[in-house]
Short mmCIF file of C-alpha atoms in Angstrom, two decimals:
data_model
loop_
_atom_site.label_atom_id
_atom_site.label_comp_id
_atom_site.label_asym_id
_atom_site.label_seq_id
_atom_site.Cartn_x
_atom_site.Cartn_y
_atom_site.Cartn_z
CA UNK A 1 28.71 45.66 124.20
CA UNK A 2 30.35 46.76 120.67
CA UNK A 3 29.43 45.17 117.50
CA UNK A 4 30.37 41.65 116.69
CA UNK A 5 33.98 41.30 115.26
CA UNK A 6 34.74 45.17 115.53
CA UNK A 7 37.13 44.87 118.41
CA UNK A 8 38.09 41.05 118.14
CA UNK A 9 39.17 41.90 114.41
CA UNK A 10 41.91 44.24 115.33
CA UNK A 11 43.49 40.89 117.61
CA UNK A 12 41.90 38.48 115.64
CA UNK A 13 45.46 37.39 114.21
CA UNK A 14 47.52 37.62 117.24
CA UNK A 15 45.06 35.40 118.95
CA UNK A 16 45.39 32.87 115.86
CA UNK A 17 49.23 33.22 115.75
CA UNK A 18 49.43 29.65 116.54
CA UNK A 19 47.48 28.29 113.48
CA UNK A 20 49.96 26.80 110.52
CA UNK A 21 48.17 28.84 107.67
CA UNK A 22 51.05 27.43 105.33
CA UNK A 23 49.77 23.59 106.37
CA UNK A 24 46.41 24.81 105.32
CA UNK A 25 47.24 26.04 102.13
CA UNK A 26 49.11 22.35 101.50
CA UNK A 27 45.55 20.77 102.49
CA UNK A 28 43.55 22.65 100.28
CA UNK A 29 45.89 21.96 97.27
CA UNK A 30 46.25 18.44 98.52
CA UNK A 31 42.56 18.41 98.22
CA UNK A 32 42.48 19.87 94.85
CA UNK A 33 45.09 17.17 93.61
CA UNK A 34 43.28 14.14 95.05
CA UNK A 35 40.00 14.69 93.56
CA UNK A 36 40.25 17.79 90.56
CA UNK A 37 42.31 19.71 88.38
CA UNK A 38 44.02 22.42 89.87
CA UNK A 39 41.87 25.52 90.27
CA UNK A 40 42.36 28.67 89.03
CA UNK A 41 39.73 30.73 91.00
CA UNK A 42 39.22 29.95 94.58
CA UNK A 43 36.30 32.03 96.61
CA UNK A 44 36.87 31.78 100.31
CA UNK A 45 34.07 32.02 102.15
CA UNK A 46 34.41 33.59 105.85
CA UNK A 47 37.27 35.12 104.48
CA UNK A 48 38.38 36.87 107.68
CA UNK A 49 41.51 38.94 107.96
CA UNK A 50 42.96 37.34 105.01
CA UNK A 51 44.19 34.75 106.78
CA UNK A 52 44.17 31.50 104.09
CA UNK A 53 43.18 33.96 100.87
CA UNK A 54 46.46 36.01 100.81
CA UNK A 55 48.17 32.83 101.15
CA UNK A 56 46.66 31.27 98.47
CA UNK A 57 47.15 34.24 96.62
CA UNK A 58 50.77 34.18 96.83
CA UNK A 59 51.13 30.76 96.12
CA UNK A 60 49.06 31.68 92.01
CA UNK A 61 45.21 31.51 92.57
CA UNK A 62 43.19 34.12 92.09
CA UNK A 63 41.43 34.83 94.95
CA UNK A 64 38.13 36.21 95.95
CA UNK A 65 37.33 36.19 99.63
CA UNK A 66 33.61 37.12 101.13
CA UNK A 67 32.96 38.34 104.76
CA UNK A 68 30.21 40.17 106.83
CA UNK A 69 32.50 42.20 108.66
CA UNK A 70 33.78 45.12 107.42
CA UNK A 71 36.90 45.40 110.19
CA UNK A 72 38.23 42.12 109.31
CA UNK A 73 38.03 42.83 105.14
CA UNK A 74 39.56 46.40 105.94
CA UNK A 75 43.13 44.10 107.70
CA UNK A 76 42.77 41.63 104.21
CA UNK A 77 42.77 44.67 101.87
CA UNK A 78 46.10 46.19 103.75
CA UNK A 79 47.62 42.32 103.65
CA UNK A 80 47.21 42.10 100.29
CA UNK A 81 48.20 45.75 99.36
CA UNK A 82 51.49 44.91 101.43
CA UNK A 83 52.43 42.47 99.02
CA UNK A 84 51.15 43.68 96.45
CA UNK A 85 48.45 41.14 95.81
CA UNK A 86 45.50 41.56 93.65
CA UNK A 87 42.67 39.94 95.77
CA UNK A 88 39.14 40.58 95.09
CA UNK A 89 37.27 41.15 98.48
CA UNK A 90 33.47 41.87 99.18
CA UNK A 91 31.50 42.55 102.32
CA UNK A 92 28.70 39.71 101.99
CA UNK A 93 26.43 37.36 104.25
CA UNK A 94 28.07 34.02 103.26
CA UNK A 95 24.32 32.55 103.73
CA UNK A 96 23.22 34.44 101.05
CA UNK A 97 26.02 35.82 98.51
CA UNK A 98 26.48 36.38 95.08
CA UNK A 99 30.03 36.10 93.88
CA UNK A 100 29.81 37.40 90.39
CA UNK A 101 31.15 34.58 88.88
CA UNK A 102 31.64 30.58 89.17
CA UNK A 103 34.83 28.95 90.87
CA UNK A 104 36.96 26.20 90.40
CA UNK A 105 37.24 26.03 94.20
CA UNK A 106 35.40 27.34 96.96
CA UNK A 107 36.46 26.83 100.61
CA UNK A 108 35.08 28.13 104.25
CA UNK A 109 37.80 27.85 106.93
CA UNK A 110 37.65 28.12 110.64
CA UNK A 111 34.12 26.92 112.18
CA UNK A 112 32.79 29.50 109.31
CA UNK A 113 29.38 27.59 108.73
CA UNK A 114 29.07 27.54 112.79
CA UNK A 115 28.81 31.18 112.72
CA UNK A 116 25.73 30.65 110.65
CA UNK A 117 23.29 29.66 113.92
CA UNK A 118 20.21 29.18 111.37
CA UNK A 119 19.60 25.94 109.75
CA UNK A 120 18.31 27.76 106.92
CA UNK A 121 21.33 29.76 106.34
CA UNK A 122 23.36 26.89 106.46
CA UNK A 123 21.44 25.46 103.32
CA UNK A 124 20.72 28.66 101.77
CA UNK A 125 24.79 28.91 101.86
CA UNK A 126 25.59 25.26 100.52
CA UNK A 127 22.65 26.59 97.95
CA UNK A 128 24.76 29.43 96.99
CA UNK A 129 27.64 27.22 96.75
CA UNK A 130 26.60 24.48 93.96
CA UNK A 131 25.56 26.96 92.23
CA UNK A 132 28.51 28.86 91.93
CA UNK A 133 30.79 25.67 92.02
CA UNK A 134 31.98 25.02 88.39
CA UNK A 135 31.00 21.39 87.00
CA UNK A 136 34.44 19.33 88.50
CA UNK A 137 35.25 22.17 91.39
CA UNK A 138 35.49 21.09 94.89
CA UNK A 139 34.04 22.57 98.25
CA UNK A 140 35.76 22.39 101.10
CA UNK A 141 34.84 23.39 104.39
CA UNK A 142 35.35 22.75 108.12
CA UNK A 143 32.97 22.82 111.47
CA UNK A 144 33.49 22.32 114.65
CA UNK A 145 32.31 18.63 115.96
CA UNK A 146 29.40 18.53 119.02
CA UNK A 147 32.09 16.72 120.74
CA UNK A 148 34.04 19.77 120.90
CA UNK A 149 31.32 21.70 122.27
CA UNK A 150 30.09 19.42 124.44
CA UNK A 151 33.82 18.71 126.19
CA UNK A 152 36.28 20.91 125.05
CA UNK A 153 33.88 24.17 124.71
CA UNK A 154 31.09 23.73 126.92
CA UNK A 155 31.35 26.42 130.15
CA UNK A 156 34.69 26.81 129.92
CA UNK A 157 36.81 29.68 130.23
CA UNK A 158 40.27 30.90 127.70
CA UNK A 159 42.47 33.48 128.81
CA UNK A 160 44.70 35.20 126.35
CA UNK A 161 47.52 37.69 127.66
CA UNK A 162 50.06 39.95 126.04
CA UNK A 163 52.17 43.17 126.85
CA UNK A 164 49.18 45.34 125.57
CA UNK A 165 46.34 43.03 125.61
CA UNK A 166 44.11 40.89 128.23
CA UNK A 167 41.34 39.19 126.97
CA UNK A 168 38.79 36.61 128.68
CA UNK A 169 37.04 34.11 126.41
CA UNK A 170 33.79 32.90 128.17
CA UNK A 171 31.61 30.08 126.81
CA UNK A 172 28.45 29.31 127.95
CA UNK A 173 27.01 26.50 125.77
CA UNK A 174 23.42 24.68 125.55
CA UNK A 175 22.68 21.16 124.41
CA UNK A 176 19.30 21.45 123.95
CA UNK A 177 19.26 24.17 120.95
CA UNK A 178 22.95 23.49 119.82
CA UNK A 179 24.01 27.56 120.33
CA UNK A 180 26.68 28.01 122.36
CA UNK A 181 27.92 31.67 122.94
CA UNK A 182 30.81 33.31 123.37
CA UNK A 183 31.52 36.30 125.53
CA UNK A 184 34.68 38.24 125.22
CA UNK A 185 36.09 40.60 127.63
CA UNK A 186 38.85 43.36 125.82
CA UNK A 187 41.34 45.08 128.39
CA UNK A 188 43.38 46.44 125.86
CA UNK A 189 46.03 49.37 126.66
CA UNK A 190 45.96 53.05 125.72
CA UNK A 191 48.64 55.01 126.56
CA UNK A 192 49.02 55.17 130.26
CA UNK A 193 45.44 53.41 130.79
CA UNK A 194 43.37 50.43 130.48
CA UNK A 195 40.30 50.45 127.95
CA UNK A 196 37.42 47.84 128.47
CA UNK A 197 35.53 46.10 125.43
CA UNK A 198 32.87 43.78 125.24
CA UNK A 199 31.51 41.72 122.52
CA UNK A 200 29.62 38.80 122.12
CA UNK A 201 29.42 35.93 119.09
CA UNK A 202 27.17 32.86 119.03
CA UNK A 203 27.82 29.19 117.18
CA UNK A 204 25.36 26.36 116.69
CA UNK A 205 26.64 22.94 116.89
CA UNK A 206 26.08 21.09 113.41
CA UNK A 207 25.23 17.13 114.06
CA UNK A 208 27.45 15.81 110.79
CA UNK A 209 24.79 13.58 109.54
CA UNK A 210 22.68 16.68 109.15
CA UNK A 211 24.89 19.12 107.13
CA UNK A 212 25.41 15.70 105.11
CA UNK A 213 21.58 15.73 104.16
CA UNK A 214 21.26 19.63 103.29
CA UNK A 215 24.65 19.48 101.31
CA UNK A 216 22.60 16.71 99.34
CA UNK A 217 19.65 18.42 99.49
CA UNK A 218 21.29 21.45 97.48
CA UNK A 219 23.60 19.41 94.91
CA UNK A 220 26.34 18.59 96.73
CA UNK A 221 28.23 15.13 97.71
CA UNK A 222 30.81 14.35 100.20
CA UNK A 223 33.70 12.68 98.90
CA UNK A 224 35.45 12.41 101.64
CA UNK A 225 34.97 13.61 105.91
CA UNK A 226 38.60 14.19 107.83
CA UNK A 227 39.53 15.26 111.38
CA UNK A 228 42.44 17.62 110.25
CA UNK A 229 44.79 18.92 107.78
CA UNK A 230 46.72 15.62 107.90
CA UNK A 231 43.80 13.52 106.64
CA UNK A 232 42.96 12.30 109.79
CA UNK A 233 40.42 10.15 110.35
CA UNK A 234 37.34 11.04 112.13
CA UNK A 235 37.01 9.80 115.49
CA UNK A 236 34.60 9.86 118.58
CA UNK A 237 36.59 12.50 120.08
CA UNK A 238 37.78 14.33 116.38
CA UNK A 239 37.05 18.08 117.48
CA UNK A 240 37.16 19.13 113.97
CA UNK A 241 35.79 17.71 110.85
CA UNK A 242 36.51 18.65 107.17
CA UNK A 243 34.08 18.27 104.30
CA UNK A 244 35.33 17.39 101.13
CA UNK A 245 32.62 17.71 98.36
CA UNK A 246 31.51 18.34 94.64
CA UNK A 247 28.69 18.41 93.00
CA UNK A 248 26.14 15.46 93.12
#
């Protein structure tokens, strides 16, 4: 079993190829336009690969982008050295993280705070946040419903295959604690073989009423709860729900 994210971030956007990053970028600004001024300094939380900060790079912000895997900052740095981006990146548990600075706009994309299976890091993060959020900022973040991991998640199986690549995407998932964990299965090609990799992450389902208590409990109110980048509204079987918030 390799390290979390160390294979996965080498295929992490090929897997995600399907994902309208542009669309995202028009939410968050959308976002920013409904309920603030426009922000000059955005930290993105999770930051991943790159995949919404170079984005949002290109399109003015200055951009600062936190993640606890070093593989995945290593693909942001050569994005934004590609295009010739200045993008400040740091290797940092989002649950506890010191930016250096305060933000106009701070975002977490992508099931981010479901990656953080501790209660306590969830509020130590949305801790972190309000007080890096400057006064009239906006956080904005997204989680993955329990109706998604009770029906679309759950035991089910994903199977991803390219010319190079096989990969098998097991969940196993358990109501009782919330953690639902995912085992992936790497065949990836190497010359004139077939290398094997294994890792394994973990997610907790969030019950929305509770993040809504411990974003209150560190500062923080919800403007506004959505299903997707459309403004959607949140249904019984929404798989996806975005937090809009500020501070209290």
């Amino acid at each position: 079993m390799t390290d979390q994210y160390s294979i996965l971030a080498t295929y992490y956007d090929r897997i995600m190829e399907d994902v309208d990053y542009p669309a995202w970028v028009r939410f968050y600004e959308a976002c920013f336009e409904k309920y603030s001024e426009k922000p000059k300094k955005i930290l993105d939380l999770a930051c991943g690969t790159g995949a919404i900060t170079i984005p949002l790079a290109e399109v003015g912000y200055e951009m600062t982008g936190l993640d606890l895997s070093a593989e995945m900052l290593a693909l942001a740095a050569k994005k934004a050295e590609e295009k010739k981006l200045k993008v400040r990146l740091s290797e940092q548990n989002i649950a506890l993280f010191d930016a250096g600075s305060r933000f106009e706009g701070i975002i977490c994309s992508f099931d981010g705070v479901n990656y953080l299976t501790s209660p306590k890091d969830v509020l130590s993060m949305f801790h972190c946040v309000s007080e890096t959020l400057a006064d009239g900022g906006l956080f904005i973040f997204d989680v993955s419903t329990p109706y998604k991991y009770e029906n679309i998640l759950a035991d089910n199986a994903f199977v991803y295959e390219y010319d190079d690549l096989f990969l098998t995407w097991q969940n196993f998932y358990q109501k009782k604690t919330g953690l639902c964990h995912f085992y992936l299965t790497f065949f990836v090609e190497d010359k004139n073989s077939w290398q094997r990799y294994d890792e394994e992450q973990k997610q907790r389902r969030y019950l929305l009423p509770r993040l809504e208590k411990m974003l209150k409990e560190a500062g923080l109110s919800v403007l506004e709860k959505v299903s997707d980048i459309d403004f959607s509204p949140l249904t019984e079987t929404s798989d996806r729900c975005f937090f809009i918030c500020a501070k209290a």
